[in-house]
Amino acid sequence: MICALGSAVCYGTASVLQAVAARATQPGTGSGVDPALLLRALRQWRYVAGLALDGLGFALQIVALRSIPIYAVGAALAASLAVTAVVASRLLPVRLSGTEWGAVAVVCAGLAMLGLASGAEGDRPGSTALRWAMLGVALAVLLVGAAAGRLPDKPRALVLGLGAGFGFGVVEVAVRLIDSVALPEVLTNPALYALLLGGGAAFLLLTSALQRGSVTTATAGLVLGETIGPAVVGVVWLGDQTREGLAWLAVTGFVVAVAGALALARFGEPPAASEAPEAAAP
């Protein structure tokens, strides 16, 4: 659980750094998926620093996914929105209200309940059909990004964030479906390609979402996409469990943690890029 929380800190901080960099980057064609945006954003040191934190967060996430159930990791990663809100209040022209600080406390309470109730990770290997399904979802993430290009900025950020969440959710499940990294077995596993495509598509959509939309709105979609679906897959198809007699506490903690994260997005102020003069400096 410590690794999962450390991953959330890395991801939450990286989101703000990448938002600052993305907003200082010249917009492209307005498409929901702008591959060239990533290349332009890489000229910003904040974006590179965010990528480094993402890499560290991903390493910690893999360790967590190999140790505790997916639902516990997903809910812990939902805390990245609380981290995003707190860090954004320091680096962007936004301030947390009393309600938002209360939502941060709610997230922490939900995570505490989850930590007490989480059991061992499931030992089911996952079917071949599930592996191919994850690859299909990863492809669908790119279609979501293309469709979101015509939306106004606020719903665009939410939809792109949700698509990014599905992409990262694919990564969470795919990590569990890769049971061997030995060659050539790993190259014939559809889960490997689902992980690579889902993760790459998620980064692309999230960067596009952060360029013009609210940081918390985009991350709210991210939280929904990367928590609920993977949690269901982990319990139903991979055998994730809770401690005996504490299933109710795990469900309560999961719901409370995600609800607190979404409350932050509901009450968060979407900062305008023009209000952040320091964001223009590479």
Short mmCIF file of C-alpha atoms in Angstrom, two decimals:
data_model
loop_
_atom_site.label_atom_id
_atom_site.label_comp_id
_atom_site.label_asym_id
_atom_site.label_seq_id
_atom_site.Cartn_x
_atom_site.Cartn_y
_atom_site.Cartn_z
CA MET A 1 0.00 0.00 0.00
CA ILE A 2 2.92 2.33 0.68
CA CYS A 3 4.11 1.84 -2.91
CA ALA A 4 0.61 2.61 -4.22
CA LEU A 5 0.43 5.82 -2.20
CA GLY A 6 3.93 6.80 -3.32
CA SER A 7 2.80 6.25 -6.89
CA ALA A 8 -0.20 8.53 -6.29
CA VAL A 9 2.08 11.30 -5.01
CA CYS A 10 4.26 10.98 -8.11
CA TYR A 11 1.32 10.96 -10.52
CA GLY A 12 -0.50 13.83 -8.80
CA THR A 13 2.56 16.08 -8.81
CA ALA A 14 3.38 15.13 -12.40
CA SER A 15 -0.14 16.12 -13.53
CA VAL A 16 0.34 19.69 -12.37
CA LEU A 17 3.84 20.01 -13.85
CA GLN A 18 2.59 18.65 -17.16
CA ALA A 19 -0.43 20.96 -17.08
CA VAL A 20 1.81 24.01 -16.65
CA ALA A 21 4.04 22.83 -19.51
CA ALA A 22 1.14 21.88 -21.80
CA ARG A 23 -0.47 25.28 -21.37
CA ALA A 24 2.79 27.00 -22.27
CA THR A 25 2.93 24.94 -25.47
CA GLN A 26 1.53 26.27 -28.72
CA PRO A 27 -1.83 24.61 -29.50
CA GLY A 28 -2.10 22.38 -32.54
CA THR A 29 -5.08 21.76 -34.78
CA GLY A 30 -7.56 21.47 -31.90
CA SER A 31 -7.95 17.73 -32.31
CA GLY A 32 -8.60 15.68 -29.21
CA VAL A 33 -5.50 13.67 -30.05
CA ASP A 34 -2.55 15.81 -31.16
CA PRO A 35 0.57 13.62 -31.40
CA ALA A 36 2.78 16.63 -32.17
CA LEU A 37 1.72 18.20 -28.87
CA LEU A 38 3.88 15.71 -27.00
CA LEU A 39 6.91 16.71 -29.04
CA ARG A 40 6.29 20.40 -28.40
CA ALA A 41 5.65 19.79 -24.70
CA LEU A 42 8.97 17.95 -24.37
CA ARG A 43 10.70 21.31 -24.86
CA GLN A 44 9.34 22.33 -21.44
CA TRP A 45 11.48 21.25 -18.49
CA ARG A 46 8.39 20.91 -16.32
CA TYR A 47 6.94 18.35 -18.70
CA VAL A 48 10.17 16.36 -18.67
CA ALA A 49 10.21 16.50 -14.86
CA GLY A 50 6.61 15.29 -14.86
CA LEU A 51 7.55 12.37 -17.10
CA ALA A 52 10.34 11.42 -14.70
CA LEU A 53 7.84 11.40 -11.84
CA ASP A 54 5.44 9.35 -13.97
CA GLY A 55 8.21 6.81 -14.54
CA LEU A 56 8.91 6.55 -10.83
CA GLY A 57 5.18 6.33 -10.11
CA PHE A 58 4.77 3.55 -12.67
CA ALA A 59 7.60 1.53 -11.10
CA LEU A 60 5.95 1.87 -7.68
CA GLN A 61 2.59 0.97 -9.22
CA ILE A 62 3.96 -2.27 -10.66
CA VAL A 63 5.33 -3.25 -7.25
CA ALA A 64 1.94 -2.48 -5.68
CA LEU A 65 -0.01 -4.41 -8.32
CA ARG A 66 2.17 -7.45 -7.65
CA SER A 67 1.47 -7.24 -3.91
CA ILE A 68 -2.11 -6.07 -3.26
CA PRO A 69 -5.45 -6.28 -5.14
CA ILE A 70 -6.14 -4.02 -8.12
CA TYR A 71 -9.05 -2.32 -6.33
CA ALA A 72 -6.73 -1.17 -3.52
CA VAL A 73 -4.13 0.14 -5.97
CA GLY A 74 -6.81 1.90 -8.02
CA ALA A 75 -8.31 3.64 -5.01
CA ALA A 76 -4.85 4.67 -3.81
CA LEU A 77 -4.16 6.15 -7.23
CA ALA A 78 -7.43 8.08 -6.91
CA ALA A 79 -5.63 9.99 -4.18
CA SER A 80 -3.50 11.49 -6.95
CA LEU A 81 -6.35 13.98 -7.45
CA ALA A 82 -5.94 15.16 -3.86
CA VAL A 83 -2.21 15.53 -4.50
CA THR A 84 -2.96 17.35 -7.76
CA ALA A 85 -5.27 19.79 -6.00
CA VAL A 86 -2.77 20.53 -3.23
CA VAL A 87 0.19 20.97 -5.60
CA ALA A 88 -1.93 23.04 -8.02
CA SER A 89 -2.73 25.43 -5.17
CA ARG A 90 1.02 26.12 -4.97
CA LEU A 91 1.98 26.21 -8.65
CA LEU A 92 -1.23 27.46 -10.30
CA PRO A 93 -3.53 30.41 -9.47
CA VAL A 94 -6.06 28.26 -7.56
CA ARG A 95 -6.78 27.89 -3.86
CA LEU A 96 -8.43 25.03 -2.03
CA SER A 97 -11.65 25.90 -0.22
CA GLY A 98 -12.72 24.40 3.08
CA THR A 99 -14.91 21.94 1.15
CA GLU A 100 -11.96 20.81 -0.92
CA TRP A 101 -9.75 20.31 2.13
CA GLY A 102 -12.61 18.26 3.55
CA ALA A 103 -12.64 16.17 0.37
CA VAL A 104 -8.90 15.53 0.80
CA ALA A 105 -9.62 14.25 4.31
CA VAL A 106 -12.41 12.02 2.94
CA VAL A 107 -10.00 10.49 0.42
CA CYS A 108 -7.52 9.75 3.18
CA ALA A 109 -10.24 8.16 5.33
CA GLY A 110 -11.34 5.93 2.44
CA LEU A 111 -7.76 4.83 1.81
CA ALA A 112 -7.32 3.99 5.49
CA MET A 113 -10.39 1.74 5.36
CA LEU A 114 -9.11 0.07 2.22
CA GLY A 115 -5.73 -0.54 3.78
CA LEU A 116 -7.34 -2.29 6.73
CA ALA A 117 -9.63 -4.44 4.57
CA SER A 118 -7.39 -5.40 1.63
CA GLY A 119 -6.53 -9.07 1.39
CA ALA A 120 -4.14 -10.95 -0.85
CA GLU A 121 -4.05 -10.33 -4.59
CA GLY A 122 -5.84 -12.91 -6.72
CA ASP A 123 -3.98 -15.91 -8.09
CA ARG A 124 -6.03 -16.47 -11.25
CA PRO A 125 -3.91 -16.08 -14.40
CA GLY A 126 -6.60 -14.47 -16.53
CA SER A 127 -7.94 -15.90 -19.78
CA THR A 128 -6.68 -15.32 -23.30
CA ALA A 129 -9.98 -13.62 -24.07
CA LEU A 130 -9.35 -11.11 -21.28
CA ARG A 131 -5.91 -10.33 -22.71
CA TRP A 132 -7.37 -9.62 -26.14
CA ALA A 133 -10.19 -7.60 -24.57
CA MET A 134 -7.62 -5.32 -22.90
CA LEU A 135 -5.98 -4.74 -26.28
CA GLY A 136 -9.39 -3.86 -27.73
CA VAL A 137 -10.03 -1.34 -24.95
CA ALA A 138 -6.62 0.23 -25.58
CA LEU A 139 -7.54 0.74 -29.24
CA ALA A 140 -10.89 2.21 -28.22
CA VAL A 141 -9.08 4.80 -26.07
CA LEU A 142 -7.59 6.32 -29.23
CA LEU A 143 -11.06 6.53 -30.82
CA VAL A 144 -12.35 8.35 -27.72
CA GLY A 145 -9.56 10.89 -28.09
CA ALA A 146 -10.37 11.49 -31.75
CA ALA A 147 -14.08 11.96 -31.01
CA ALA A 148 -13.40 14.37 -28.13
CA GLY A 149 -11.67 16.87 -30.42
CA ARG A 150 -14.96 18.55 -31.37
CA LEU A 151 -16.13 19.15 -27.81
CA PRO A 152 -15.89 22.47 -25.91
CA ASP A 153 -12.94 22.79 -23.53
CA LYS A 154 -14.64 21.73 -20.26
CA PRO A 155 -16.37 18.51 -21.45
CA ARG A 156 -13.37 17.89 -23.70
CA ALA A 157 -11.07 17.80 -20.66
CA LEU A 158 -13.43 15.43 -18.84
CA VAL A 159 -13.84 13.03 -21.79
CA LEU A 160 -10.13 13.02 -22.58
CA GLY A 161 -9.35 12.48 -18.90
CA LEU A 162 -11.84 9.61 -18.80
CA GLY A 163 -10.25 8.09 -21.91
CA ALA A 164 -6.84 8.45 -20.32
CA GLY A 165 -8.20 6.73 -17.23
CA PHE A 166 -9.37 3.77 -19.29
CA GLY A 167 -5.91 3.63 -20.84
CA PHE A 168 -4.19 3.58 -17.47
CA GLY A 169 -6.77 1.06 -16.28
CA VAL A 170 -5.70 -1.21 -19.12
CA VAL A 171 -2.13 -0.84 -17.88
CA GLU A 172 -3.16 -1.88 -14.35
CA VAL A 173 -4.87 -5.03 -15.57
CA ALA A 174 -2.21 -5.84 -18.18
CA VAL A 175 0.53 -5.83 -15.53
CA ARG A 176 -1.31 -8.67 -13.80
CA LEU A 177 -1.86 -10.52 -17.09
CA ILE A 178 1.84 -10.61 -17.98
CA ASP A 179 2.90 -13.64 -15.99
CA SER A 180 6.28 -14.05 -17.68
CA VAL A 181 8.77 -11.61 -19.21
CA ALA A 182 10.87 -14.35 -20.76
CA LEU A 183 11.39 -14.35 -24.51
CA PRO A 184 9.71 -15.31 -26.73
CA GLU A 185 6.61 -15.96 -24.55
CA VAL A 186 6.09 -12.34 -23.61
CA LEU A 187 6.05 -11.26 -27.27
CA THR A 188 3.04 -13.50 -27.95
CA ASN A 189 1.05 -12.14 -25.02
CA PRO A 190 -1.60 -9.59 -26.16
CA ALA A 191 -1.42 -8.02 -22.69
CA LEU A 192 2.06 -6.66 -23.48
CA TYR A 193 0.75 -4.72 -26.46
CA ALA A 194 -2.32 -3.63 -24.50
CA LEU A 195 0.00 -2.21 -21.83
CA LEU A 196 2.15 -0.32 -24.36
CA LEU A 197 -0.75 1.00 -26.44
CA GLY A 198 -2.97 1.78 -23.45
CA GLY A 199 -0.21 3.62 -21.60
CA GLY A 200 0.89 5.58 -24.67
CA ALA A 201 -2.67 6.55 -25.60
CA ALA A 202 -3.41 7.56 -22.01
CA PHE A 203 -0.40 9.90 -21.90
CA LEU A 204 -1.43 11.46 -25.22
CA LEU A 205 -5.04 12.05 -24.17
CA LEU A 206 -4.14 13.35 -20.72
CA THR A 207 -1.61 15.83 -22.13
CA SER A 208 -4.23 17.12 -24.59
CA ALA A 209 -6.78 17.39 -21.77
CA LEU A 210 -4.44 19.35 -19.51
CA GLN A 211 -3.53 21.88 -22.18
CA ARG A 212 -6.84 23.76 -22.22
CA GLY A 213 -9.05 22.28 -19.51
CA SER A 214 -9.21 22.21 -15.73
CA VAL A 215 -6.51 20.11 -14.09
CA THR A 216 -8.97 18.70 -11.55
CA THR A 217 -11.68 18.05 -14.18
CA ALA A 218 -9.29 16.09 -16.37
CA THR A 219 -7.96 14.17 -13.40
CA ALA A 220 -11.51 13.40 -12.22
CA GLY A 221 -12.17 11.59 -15.48
CA LEU A 222 -8.84 9.87 -15.01
CA VAL A 223 -9.85 8.67 -11.53
CA LEU A 224 -13.16 7.22 -12.77
CA GLY A 225 -11.55 5.43 -15.69
CA GLU A 226 -8.64 3.89 -13.84
CA THR A 227 -10.44 2.73 -10.67
CA ILE A 228 -13.87 1.22 -11.26
CA GLY A 229 -13.26 -0.95 -14.34
CA PRO A 230 -9.93 -2.46 -13.21
CA ALA A 231 -11.37 -3.11 -9.73
CA VAL A 232 -14.23 -5.14 -11.23
CA VAL A 233 -11.83 -7.08 -13.47
CA GLY A 234 -9.57 -7.84 -10.50
CA VAL A 235 -12.38 -9.18 -8.32
CA VAL A 236 -14.41 -11.04 -10.97
CA TRP A 237 -11.73 -12.44 -13.28
CA LEU A 238 -8.45 -12.37 -11.33
CA GLY A 239 -9.67 -13.44 -7.89
CA ASP A 240 -8.76 -10.38 -5.80
CA GLN A 241 -10.06 -10.70 -2.24
CA THR A 242 -10.53 -8.82 1.00
CA ARG A 243 -9.69 -9.93 4.52
CA GLU A 244 -12.24 -12.34 5.90
CA GLY A 245 -15.36 -10.56 7.03
CA LEU A 246 -14.15 -7.13 5.86
CA ALA A 247 -15.57 -7.01 2.34
CA TRP A 248 -18.03 -4.32 3.47
CA LEU A 249 -15.16 -2.16 4.75
CA ALA A 250 -13.27 -2.54 1.46
CA VAL A 251 -16.34 -1.54 -0.56
CA THR A 252 -17.01 1.41 1.76
CA GLY A 253 -13.40 2.56 1.62
CA PHE A 254 -13.32 2.30 -2.17
CA VAL A 255 -16.53 4.30 -2.57
CA VAL A 256 -15.46 6.92 -0.03
CA ALA A 257 -12.00 7.38 -1.58
CA VAL A 258 -13.36 7.75 -5.12
CA ALA A 259 -16.23 10.01 -3.98
CA GLY A 260 -13.78 12.28 -2.17
CA ALA A 261 -11.61 12.48 -5.27
CA LEU A 262 -14.59 13.35 -7.46
CA ALA A 263 -15.71 15.98 -4.95
CA LEU A 264 -12.41 17.73 -5.47
CA ALA A 265 -13.10 17.90 -9.20
CA ARG A 266 -16.69 19.03 -8.59
CA PHE A 267 -15.67 22.01 -6.49
CA GLY A 268 -12.30 22.77 -8.10
CA GLU A 269 -11.78 26.07 -9.88
CA PRO A 270 -10.54 25.56 -13.48
CA PRO A 271 -7.55 27.90 -13.76
CA ALA A 272 -7.09 29.81 -16.99
CA ALA A 273 -3.79 29.53 -18.73
CA SER A 274 -3.64 33.29 -19.15
CA GLU A 275 -3.73 33.69 -15.37
CA ALA A 276 -0.46 31.86 -14.91
CA PRO A 277 2.30 34.20 -16.12
CA GLU A 278 5.07 31.89 -14.95
CA ALA A 279 3.70 29.07 -17.10
CA ALA A 280 4.90 30.81 -20.25
CA ALA A 281 8.54 30.29 -19.43
CA PRO A 282 10.04 27.05 -20.74
#
